[in-house]
Coordinates of C-alpha atoms and ligand atoms in Angstrom, one line a residue:
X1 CA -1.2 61.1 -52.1
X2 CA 0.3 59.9 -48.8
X3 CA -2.7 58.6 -47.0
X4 CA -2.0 56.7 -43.1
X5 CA -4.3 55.7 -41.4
X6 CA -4.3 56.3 -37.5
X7 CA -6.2 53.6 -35.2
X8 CA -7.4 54.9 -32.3
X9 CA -7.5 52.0 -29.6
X10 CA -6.5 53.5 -25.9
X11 CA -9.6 53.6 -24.1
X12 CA -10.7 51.5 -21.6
X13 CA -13.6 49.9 -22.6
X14 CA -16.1 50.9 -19.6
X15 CA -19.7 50.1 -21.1
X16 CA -18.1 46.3 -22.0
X17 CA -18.1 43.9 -19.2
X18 CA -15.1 42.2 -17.2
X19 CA -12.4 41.0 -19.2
X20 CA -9.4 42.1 -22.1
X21 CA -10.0 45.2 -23.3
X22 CA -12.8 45.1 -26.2
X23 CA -10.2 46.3 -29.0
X24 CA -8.1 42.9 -28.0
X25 CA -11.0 40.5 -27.5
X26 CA -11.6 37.9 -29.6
X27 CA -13.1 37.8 -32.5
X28 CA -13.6 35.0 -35.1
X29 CA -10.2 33.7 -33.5
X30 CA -8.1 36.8 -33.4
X31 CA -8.0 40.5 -31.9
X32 CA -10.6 42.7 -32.9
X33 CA -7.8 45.3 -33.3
X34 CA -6.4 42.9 -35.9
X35 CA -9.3 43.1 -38.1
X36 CA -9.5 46.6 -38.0
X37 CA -5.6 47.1 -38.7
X38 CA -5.9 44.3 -42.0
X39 CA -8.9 46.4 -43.1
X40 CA -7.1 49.4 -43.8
X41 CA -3.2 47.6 -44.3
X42 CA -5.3 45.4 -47.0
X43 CA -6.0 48.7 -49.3
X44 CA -4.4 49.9 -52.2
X45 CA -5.1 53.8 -51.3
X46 CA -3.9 53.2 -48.0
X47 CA 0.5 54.0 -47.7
X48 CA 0.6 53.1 -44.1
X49 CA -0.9 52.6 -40.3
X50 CA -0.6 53.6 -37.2
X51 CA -2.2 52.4 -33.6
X52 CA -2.5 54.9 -30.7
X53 CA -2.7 52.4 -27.4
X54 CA -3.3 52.6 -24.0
X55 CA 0.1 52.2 -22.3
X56 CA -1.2 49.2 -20.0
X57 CA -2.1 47.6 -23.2
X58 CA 1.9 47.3 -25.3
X59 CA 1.9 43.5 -24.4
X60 CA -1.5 42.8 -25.8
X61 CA -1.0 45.3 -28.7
X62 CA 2.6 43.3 -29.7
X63 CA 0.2 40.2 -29.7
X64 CA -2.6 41.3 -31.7
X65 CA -0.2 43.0 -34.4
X66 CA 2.4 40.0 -34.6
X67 CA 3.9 40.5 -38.4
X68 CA 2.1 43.1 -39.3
X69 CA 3.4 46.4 -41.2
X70 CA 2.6 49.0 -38.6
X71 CA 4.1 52.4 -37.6
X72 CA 5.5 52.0 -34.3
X73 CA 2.5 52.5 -31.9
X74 CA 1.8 55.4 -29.8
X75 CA 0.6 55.7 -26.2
X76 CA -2.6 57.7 -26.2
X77 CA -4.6 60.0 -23.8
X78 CA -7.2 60.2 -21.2
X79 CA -9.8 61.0 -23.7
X80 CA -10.5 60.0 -27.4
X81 CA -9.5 63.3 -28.7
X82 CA -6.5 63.4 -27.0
X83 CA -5.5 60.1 -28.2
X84 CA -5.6 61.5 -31.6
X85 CA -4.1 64.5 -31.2
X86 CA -1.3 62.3 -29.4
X87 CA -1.2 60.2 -32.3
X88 CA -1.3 63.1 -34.9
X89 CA 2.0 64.7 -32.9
X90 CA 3.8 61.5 -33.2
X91 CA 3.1 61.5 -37.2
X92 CA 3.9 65.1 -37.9
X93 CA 7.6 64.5 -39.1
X94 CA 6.4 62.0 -41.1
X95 CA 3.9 64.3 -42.5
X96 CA 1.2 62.1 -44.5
X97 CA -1.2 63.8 -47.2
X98 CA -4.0 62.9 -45.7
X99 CA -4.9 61.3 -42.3
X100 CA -7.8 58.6 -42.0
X101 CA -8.7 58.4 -38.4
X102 CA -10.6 55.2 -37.3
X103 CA -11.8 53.7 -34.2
X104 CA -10.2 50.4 -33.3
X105 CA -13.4 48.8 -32.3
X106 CA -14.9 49.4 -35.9
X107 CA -13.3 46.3 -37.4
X108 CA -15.8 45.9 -40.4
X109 CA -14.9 49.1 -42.1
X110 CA -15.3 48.5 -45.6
X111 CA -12.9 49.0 -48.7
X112 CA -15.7 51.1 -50.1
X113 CA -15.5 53.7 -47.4
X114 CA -12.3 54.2 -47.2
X115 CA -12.0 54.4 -50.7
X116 CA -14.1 57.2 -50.6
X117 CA -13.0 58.8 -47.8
X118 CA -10.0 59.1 -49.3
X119 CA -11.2 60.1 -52.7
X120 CA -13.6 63.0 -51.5
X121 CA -10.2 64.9 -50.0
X122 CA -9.3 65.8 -53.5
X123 CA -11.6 68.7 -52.9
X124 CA -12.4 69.1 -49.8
X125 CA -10.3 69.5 -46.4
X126 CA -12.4 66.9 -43.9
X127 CA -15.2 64.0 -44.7
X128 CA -16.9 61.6 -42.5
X129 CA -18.5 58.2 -43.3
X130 CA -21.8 58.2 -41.9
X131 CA -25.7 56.7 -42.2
X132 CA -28.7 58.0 -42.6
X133 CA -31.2 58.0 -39.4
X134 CA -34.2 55.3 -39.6
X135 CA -35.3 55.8 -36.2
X136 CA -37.7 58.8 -34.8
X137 CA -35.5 61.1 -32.3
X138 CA -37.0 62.8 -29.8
X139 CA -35.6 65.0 -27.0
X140 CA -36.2 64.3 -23.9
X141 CA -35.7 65.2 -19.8
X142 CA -36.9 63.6 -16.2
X143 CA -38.7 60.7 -18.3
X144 CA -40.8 62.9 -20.5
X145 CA -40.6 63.9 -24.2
X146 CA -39.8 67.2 -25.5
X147 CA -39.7 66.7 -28.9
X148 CA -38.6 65.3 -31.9
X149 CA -36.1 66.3 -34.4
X150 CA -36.4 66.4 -38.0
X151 CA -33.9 63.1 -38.9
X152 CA -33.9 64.2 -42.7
X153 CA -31.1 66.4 -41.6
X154 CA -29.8 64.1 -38.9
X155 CA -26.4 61.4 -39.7
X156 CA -24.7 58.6 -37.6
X157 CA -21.6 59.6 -38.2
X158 CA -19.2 56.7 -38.0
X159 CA -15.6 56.2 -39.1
X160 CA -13.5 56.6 -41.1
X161 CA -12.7 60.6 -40.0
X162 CA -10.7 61.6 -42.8
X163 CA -8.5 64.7 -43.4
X164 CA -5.7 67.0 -45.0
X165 CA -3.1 66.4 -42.5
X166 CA -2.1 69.5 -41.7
X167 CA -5.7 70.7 -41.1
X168 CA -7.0 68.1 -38.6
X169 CA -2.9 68.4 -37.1
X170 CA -3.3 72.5 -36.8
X171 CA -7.7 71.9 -35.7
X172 CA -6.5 69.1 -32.6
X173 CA -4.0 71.9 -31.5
X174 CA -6.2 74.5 -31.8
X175 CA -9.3 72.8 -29.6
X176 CA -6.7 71.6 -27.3
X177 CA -6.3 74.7 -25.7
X178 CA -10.0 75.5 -26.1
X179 CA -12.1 75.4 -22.5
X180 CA -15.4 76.6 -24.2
X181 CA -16.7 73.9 -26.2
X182 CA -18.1 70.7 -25.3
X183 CA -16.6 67.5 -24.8
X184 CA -15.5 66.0 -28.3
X185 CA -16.3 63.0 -29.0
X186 CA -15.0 62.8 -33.0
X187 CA -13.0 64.8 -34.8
X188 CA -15.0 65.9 -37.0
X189 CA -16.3 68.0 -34.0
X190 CA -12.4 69.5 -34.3
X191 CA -13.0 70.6 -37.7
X192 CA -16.3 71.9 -36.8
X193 CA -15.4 74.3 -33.8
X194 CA -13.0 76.3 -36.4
X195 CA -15.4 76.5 -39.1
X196 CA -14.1 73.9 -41.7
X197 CA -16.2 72.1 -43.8
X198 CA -16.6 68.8 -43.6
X199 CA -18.0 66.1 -46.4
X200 CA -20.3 63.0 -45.7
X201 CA -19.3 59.8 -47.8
X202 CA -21.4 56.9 -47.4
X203 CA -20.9 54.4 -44.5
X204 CA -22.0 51.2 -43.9
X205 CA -24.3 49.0 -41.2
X206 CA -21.6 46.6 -40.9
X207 CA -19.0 49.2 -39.4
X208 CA -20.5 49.5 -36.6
X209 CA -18.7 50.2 -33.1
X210 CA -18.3 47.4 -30.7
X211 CA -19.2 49.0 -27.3
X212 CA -21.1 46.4 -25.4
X213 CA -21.0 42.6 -25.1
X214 CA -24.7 42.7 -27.4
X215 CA -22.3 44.3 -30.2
X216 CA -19.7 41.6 -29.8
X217 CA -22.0 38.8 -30.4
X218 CA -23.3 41.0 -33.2
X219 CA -19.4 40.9 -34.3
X220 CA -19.7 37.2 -34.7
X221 CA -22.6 36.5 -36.0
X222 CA -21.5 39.1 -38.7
X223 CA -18.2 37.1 -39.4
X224 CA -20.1 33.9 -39.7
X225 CA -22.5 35.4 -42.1
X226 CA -25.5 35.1 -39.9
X227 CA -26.5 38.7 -40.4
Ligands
LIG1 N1 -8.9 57.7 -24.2 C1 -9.4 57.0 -25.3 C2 -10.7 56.6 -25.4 C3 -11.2 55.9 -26.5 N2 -10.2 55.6 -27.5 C4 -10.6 54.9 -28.7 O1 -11.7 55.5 -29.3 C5 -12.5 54.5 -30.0 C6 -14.0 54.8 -29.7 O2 -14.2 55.0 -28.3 P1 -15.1 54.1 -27.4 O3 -15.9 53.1 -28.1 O4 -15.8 55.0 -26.4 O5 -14.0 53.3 -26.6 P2 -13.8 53.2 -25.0 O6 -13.6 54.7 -24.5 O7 -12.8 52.2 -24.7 O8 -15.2 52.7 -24.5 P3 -16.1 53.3 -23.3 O9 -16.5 54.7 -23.8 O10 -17.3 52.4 -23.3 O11 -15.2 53.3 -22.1 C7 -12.1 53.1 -29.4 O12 -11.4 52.4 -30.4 C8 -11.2 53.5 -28.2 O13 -10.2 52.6 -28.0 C9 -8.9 56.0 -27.4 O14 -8.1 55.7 -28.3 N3 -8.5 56.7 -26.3
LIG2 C1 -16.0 58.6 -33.3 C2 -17.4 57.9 -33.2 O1 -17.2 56.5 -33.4 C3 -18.3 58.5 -34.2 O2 -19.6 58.0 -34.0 C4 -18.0 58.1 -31.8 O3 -18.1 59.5 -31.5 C5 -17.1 57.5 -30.7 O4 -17.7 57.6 -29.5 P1 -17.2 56.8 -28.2 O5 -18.1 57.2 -27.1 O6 -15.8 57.3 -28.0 O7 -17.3 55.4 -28.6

């Protein structure tokens, strides 16, 4: 099976402070895009990678994937979704089996995950990694509880997205000309709005999203072992 992987790393990085984008920060002495991009150029199951960037970023991007075996990189969108569905166009000639689509800022995916991520589309058309819920959730408005929901059925869905190609390609599309859903913010959602199934495989505490400067220092500390 032709499996590529698809990066997402255009956005803008608004909830991290001043300073490089958080994709092209620093991390244990090189890009955290780099990590993520060895991750998945590093496995077996994986034929090849692409990153969707933002177009300010090309300079940075030729840095942080100096020698690597990418796809040439695509400019992305306003909007997460977007950037996939830019970066989904750009691979349609190409054509892959199946399509892993990963946030750039998730550099500690594991081998595990996208193992089975790409395993689990032998029988089904779309899968998630994701982790169970250990916290209580409640709802909530103005300051005041208004409940709390059952977390037994609740998942923190992560990344790895993965899909048949043609499916999540055909899904993107479809939404795209949507204006009755809400804003998407995986793709999984995609899938969702048109009624396709989609598997959970098991995800992992260390592939976490680096959002904040708090998850940055949690990046390191993780590299050195500290946690
Ligand atoms: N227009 C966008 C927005 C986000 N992303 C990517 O989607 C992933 C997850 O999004 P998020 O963590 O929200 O990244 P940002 O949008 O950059 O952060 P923020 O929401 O804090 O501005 C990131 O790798 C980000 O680069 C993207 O490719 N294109
Ligand atoms: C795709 C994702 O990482 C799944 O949890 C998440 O939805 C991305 O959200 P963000 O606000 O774009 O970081």
């Amino acid at each position: 099976m032709k499996v590529t992987a698809l990066i997402v790393c255009a956005g803008r990085g608004t909830r991290m402070g001043p300073g490089a984008p958080k994709q092209y920060r620093q991390l244990g002495g090189m890009p955290v895009l780099r990590h993520t991009a060895i991750a998945f150029l590093d496995h077996p199951d994986v034929t090849d990678v692409a990153v969707v960037i933002h177009r300010d970023d090309l300079a940075l991007y030729e840095e942080a994937a100096r020698g690597l075996p990418l796809l040439p990189p695509v400019i992305g969108g306003a909007t997460r979704d977007e950037s996939v569905r830019l970066g989904l166009e750009a691979l349609a000639e190409r054509a892959p089996d199946a399509i892993l689509i990963h946030d750039g800022v998730r550099p500690f995916v594991t081998a595990e995950t996208i193992a089975a991520s790409i395993a689990v589309l032998d029988g089904a058309e779309a899968a998630i990694a994701a982790m169970p819920v250990f916290d209580t959730i409640k709802s909530g408005a103005d300051g005041v509880v208004t409940g709390t929901i059952d977390r037994s059925i609740l998942w923190r869905a992560q990344t790895p997205q993965s899909f048949r190609f043609q499916t999540i390609l055909a899904a993107h599309r479809a939404v795209a000309l949507r204006t009755d859903l809400p804003p998407i913010t995986d793709d999984a959602s995609v899938a969702e709005a048109l009624g396709i199934p989609v598997r959970i495989v098991p995800g992992s505490e260390d592939a976490f999203k680096i959002t904040t400067e708090a998850d940055l220092r949690r990046a390191e500390r993780h590299l050195r072992g500290d946690e």
